[in-house]
PDB file of C-alpha atoms in Angstrom:
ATOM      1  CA  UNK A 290      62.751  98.406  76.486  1.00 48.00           C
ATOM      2  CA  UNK A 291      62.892 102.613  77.049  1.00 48.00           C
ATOM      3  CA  UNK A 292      61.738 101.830  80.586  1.00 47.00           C
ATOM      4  CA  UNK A 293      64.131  99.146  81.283  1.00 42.00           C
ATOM      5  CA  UNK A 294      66.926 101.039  80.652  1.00 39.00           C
ATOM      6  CA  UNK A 295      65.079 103.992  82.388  1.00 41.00           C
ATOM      7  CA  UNK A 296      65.126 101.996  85.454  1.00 38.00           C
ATOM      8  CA  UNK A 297      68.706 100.625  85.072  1.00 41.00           C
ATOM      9  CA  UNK A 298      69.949 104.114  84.504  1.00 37.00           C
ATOM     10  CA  UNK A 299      67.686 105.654  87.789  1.00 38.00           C
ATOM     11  CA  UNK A 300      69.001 102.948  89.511  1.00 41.00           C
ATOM     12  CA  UNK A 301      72.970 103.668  88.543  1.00 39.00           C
ATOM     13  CA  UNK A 302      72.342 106.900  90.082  1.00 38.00           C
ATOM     14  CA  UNK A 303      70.899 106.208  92.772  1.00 39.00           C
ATOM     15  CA  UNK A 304      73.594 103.654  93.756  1.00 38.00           C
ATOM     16  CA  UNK A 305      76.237 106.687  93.232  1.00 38.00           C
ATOM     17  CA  UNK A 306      74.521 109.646  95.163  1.00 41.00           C
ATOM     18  CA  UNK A 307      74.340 107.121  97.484  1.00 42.00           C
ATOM     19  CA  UNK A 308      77.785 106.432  97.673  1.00 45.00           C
ATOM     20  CA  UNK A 309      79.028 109.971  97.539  1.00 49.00           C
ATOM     21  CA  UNK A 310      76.830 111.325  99.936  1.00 56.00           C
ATOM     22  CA  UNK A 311      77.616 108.508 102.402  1.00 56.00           C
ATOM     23  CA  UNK A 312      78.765 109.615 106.253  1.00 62.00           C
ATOM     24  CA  UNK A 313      80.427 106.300 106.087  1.00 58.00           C
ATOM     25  CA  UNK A 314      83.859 105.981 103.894  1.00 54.00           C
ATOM     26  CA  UNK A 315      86.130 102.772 103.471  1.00 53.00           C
ATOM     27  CA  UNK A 316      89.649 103.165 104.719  1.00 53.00           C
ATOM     28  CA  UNK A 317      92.061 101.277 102.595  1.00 52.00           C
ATOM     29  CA  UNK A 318      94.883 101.446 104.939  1.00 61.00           C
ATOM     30  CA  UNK A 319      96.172  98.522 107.975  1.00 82.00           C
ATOM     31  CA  UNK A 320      93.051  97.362 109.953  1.00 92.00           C
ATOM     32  CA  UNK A 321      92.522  94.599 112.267  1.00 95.00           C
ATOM     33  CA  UNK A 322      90.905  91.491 111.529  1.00 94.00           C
ATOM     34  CA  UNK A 323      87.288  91.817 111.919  1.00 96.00           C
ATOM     35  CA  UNK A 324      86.821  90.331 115.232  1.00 97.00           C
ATOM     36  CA  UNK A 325      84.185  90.203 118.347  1.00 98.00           C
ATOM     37  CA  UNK A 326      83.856  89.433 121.767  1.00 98.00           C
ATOM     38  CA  UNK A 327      87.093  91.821 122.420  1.00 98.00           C
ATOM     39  CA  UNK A 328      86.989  95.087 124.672  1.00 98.00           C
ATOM     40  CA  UNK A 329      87.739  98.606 124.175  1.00 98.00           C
ATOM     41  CA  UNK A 330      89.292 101.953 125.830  1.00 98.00           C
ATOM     42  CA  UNK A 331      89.998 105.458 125.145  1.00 97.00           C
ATOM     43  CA  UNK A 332      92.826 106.753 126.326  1.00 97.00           C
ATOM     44  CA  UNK A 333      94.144 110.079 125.467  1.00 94.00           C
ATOM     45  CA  UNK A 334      92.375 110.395 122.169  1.00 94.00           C
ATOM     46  CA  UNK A 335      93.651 106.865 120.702  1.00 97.00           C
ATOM     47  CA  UNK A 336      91.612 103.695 121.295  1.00 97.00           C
ATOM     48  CA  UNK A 337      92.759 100.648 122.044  1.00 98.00           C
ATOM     49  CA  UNK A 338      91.347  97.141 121.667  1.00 98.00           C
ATOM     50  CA  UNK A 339      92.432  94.008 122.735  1.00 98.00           C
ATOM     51  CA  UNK A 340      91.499  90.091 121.975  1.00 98.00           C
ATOM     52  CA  UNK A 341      88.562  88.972 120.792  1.00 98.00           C
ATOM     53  CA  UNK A 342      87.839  86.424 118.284  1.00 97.00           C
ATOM     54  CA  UNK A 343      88.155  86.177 114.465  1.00 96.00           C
ATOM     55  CA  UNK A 344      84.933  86.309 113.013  1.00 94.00           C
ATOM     56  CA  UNK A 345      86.912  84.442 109.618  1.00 94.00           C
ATOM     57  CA  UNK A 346      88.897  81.690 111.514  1.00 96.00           C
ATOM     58  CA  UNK A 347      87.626  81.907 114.974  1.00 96.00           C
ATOM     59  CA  UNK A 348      90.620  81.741 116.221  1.00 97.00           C
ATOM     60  CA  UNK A 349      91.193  83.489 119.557  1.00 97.00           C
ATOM     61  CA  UNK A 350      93.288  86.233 119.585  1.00 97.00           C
ATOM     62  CA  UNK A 351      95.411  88.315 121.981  1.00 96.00           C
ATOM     63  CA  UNK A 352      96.386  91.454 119.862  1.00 97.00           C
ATOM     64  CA  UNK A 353      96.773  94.863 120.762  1.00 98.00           C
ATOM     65  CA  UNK A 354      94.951  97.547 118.152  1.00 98.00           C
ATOM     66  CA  UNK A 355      95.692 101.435 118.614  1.00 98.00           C
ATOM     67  CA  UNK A 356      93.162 103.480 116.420  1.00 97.00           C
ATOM     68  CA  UNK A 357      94.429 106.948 116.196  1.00 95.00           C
ATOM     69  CA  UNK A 358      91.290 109.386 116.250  1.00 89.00           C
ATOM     70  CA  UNK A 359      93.183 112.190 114.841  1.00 90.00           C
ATOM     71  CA  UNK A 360      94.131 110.765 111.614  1.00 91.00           C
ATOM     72  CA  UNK A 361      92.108 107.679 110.996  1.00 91.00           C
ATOM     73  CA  UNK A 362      94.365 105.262 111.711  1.00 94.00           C
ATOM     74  CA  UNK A 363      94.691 101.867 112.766  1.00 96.00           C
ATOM     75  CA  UNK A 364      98.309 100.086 114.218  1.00 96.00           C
ATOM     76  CA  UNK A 365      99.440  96.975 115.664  1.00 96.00           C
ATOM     77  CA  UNK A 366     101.193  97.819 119.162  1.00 97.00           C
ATOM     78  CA  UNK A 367     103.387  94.803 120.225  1.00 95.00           C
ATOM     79  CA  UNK A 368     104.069  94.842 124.051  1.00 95.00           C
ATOM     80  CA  UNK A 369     106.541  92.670 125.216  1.00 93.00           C
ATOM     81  CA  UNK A 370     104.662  90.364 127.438  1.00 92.00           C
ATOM     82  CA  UNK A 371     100.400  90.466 126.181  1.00 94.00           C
ATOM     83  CA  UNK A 372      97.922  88.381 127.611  1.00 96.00           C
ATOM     84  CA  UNK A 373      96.971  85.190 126.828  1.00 96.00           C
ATOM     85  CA  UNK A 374      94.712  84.703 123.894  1.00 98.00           C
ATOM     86  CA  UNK A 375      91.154  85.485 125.428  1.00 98.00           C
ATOM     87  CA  UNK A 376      87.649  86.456 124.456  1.00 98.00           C
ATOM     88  CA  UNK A 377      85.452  88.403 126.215  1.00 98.00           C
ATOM     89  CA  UNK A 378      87.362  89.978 128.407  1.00 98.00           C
ATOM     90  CA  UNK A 379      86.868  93.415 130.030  1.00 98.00           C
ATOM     91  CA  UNK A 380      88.994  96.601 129.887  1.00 98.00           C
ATOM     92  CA  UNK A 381      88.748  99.715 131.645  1.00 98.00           C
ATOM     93  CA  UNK A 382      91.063 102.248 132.242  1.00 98.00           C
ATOM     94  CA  UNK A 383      93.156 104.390 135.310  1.00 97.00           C
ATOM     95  CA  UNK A 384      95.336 107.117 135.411  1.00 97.00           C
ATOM     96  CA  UNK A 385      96.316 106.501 131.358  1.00 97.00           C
ATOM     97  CA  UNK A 386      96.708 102.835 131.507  1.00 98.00           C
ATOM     98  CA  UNK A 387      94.422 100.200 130.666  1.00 98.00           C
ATOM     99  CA  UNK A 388      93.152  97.023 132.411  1.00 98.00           C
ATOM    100  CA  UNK A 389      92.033  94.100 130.751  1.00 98.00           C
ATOM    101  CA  UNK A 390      90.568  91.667 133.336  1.00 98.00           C
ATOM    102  CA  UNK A 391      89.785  87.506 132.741  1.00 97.00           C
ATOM    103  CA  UNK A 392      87.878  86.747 129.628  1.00 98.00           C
ATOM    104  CA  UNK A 393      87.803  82.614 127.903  1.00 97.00           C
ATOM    105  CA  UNK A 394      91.056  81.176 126.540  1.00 96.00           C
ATOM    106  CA  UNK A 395      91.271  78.079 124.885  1.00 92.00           C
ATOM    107  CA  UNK A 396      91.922  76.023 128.131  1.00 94.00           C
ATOM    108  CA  UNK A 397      88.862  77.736 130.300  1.00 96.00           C
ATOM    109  CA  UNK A 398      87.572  80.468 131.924  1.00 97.00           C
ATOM    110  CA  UNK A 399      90.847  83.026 133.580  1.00 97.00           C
ATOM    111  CA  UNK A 400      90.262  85.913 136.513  1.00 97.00           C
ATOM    112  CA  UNK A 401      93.479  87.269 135.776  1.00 97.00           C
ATOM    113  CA  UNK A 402      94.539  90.921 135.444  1.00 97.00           C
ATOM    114  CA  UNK A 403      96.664  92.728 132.727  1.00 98.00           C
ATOM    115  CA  UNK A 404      98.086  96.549 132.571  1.00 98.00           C
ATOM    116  CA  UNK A 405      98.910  98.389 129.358  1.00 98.00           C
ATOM    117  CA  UNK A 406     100.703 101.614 129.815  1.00 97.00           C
ATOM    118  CA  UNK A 407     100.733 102.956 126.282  1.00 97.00           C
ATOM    119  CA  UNK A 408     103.847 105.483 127.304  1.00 96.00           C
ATOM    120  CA  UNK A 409     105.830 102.209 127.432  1.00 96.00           C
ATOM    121  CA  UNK A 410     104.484 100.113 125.141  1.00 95.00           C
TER     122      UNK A 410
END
C-alpha cells in the first residue's frame, strides 16, 4: 500500500512540474475553430489565416483570423466581400497585402484570386 501511494504521489508531481515548466501555455481567450487545409501569412507582425476546414464539423470555411504576435491574440476580421468557402487554398503576400489563390469549394475545384489589404479591412 506505502508504495502505491508512493507512486500516485511521484506521479502527481510529476504531472505538475510538468505543467509548470511547460514552453507551451493554453490561452483562454477568442480562438478559431481548430481547422486544416487553410493557408497562412505574416504581414507586419500579425498573421493571418484564411479558410480551411473544421476539423469538428467539416464544414468548409471562408473566415478571416488575425493573430496578433505582440500580445497573443487571436480576432475575427470581417471584410466586406471574402472568398468563397475553400480549402486548400494558397496565400502569399505583396507589398502588405495578401493573396489567397483557388483552393476546393463545395461545388469543385476554383483558380480564382483574392486580395486582403489589412489597412482596409
Amino acid at each position: 500500500m506505502k508504495h502505491l501511494l508512493f507512486l500516485s504521489l511521484t506521479i502527481a508531481s510529476f504531472m505538475l512540474y510538468a505543467q509548470t515548466n511547460s514552453p507551451w501555455q493554453q490561452m483562454d481567450r477568442e480562438t478559431p475553430p481548430a481547422r486544416s487545409k487553410h493557408c497562412m501569412v505574416e504581414i507586419n507582425g500579425m498573421v493571418y489565416m484564411f479558410g480551411g476546414e473544421d476539423n469538428a464539423s467539416r464544414e468548409i470555411l471562408n473566415d478571416l483570423w488575425q493573430f496578433n504576435e505582440g500580445n497573443s491574440s487571436w480576432g475575427e476580421k470581417t471584410p466586406p466581400n471574402p472568398p468563397s468557402p475553400r480549402k486548400y487554398p494558397a496565400a502569399t503576400k505583396t507589398d502588405g497585402k495578401m493573396y489567397v489563390f483557388g483552393g476546393y469549394t463545395p461545388d469543385g475545384t476554383v483558380m480564382d484570386i483574392w486580395e486582403y489589404d489589412p489597412a482596409t479591412n
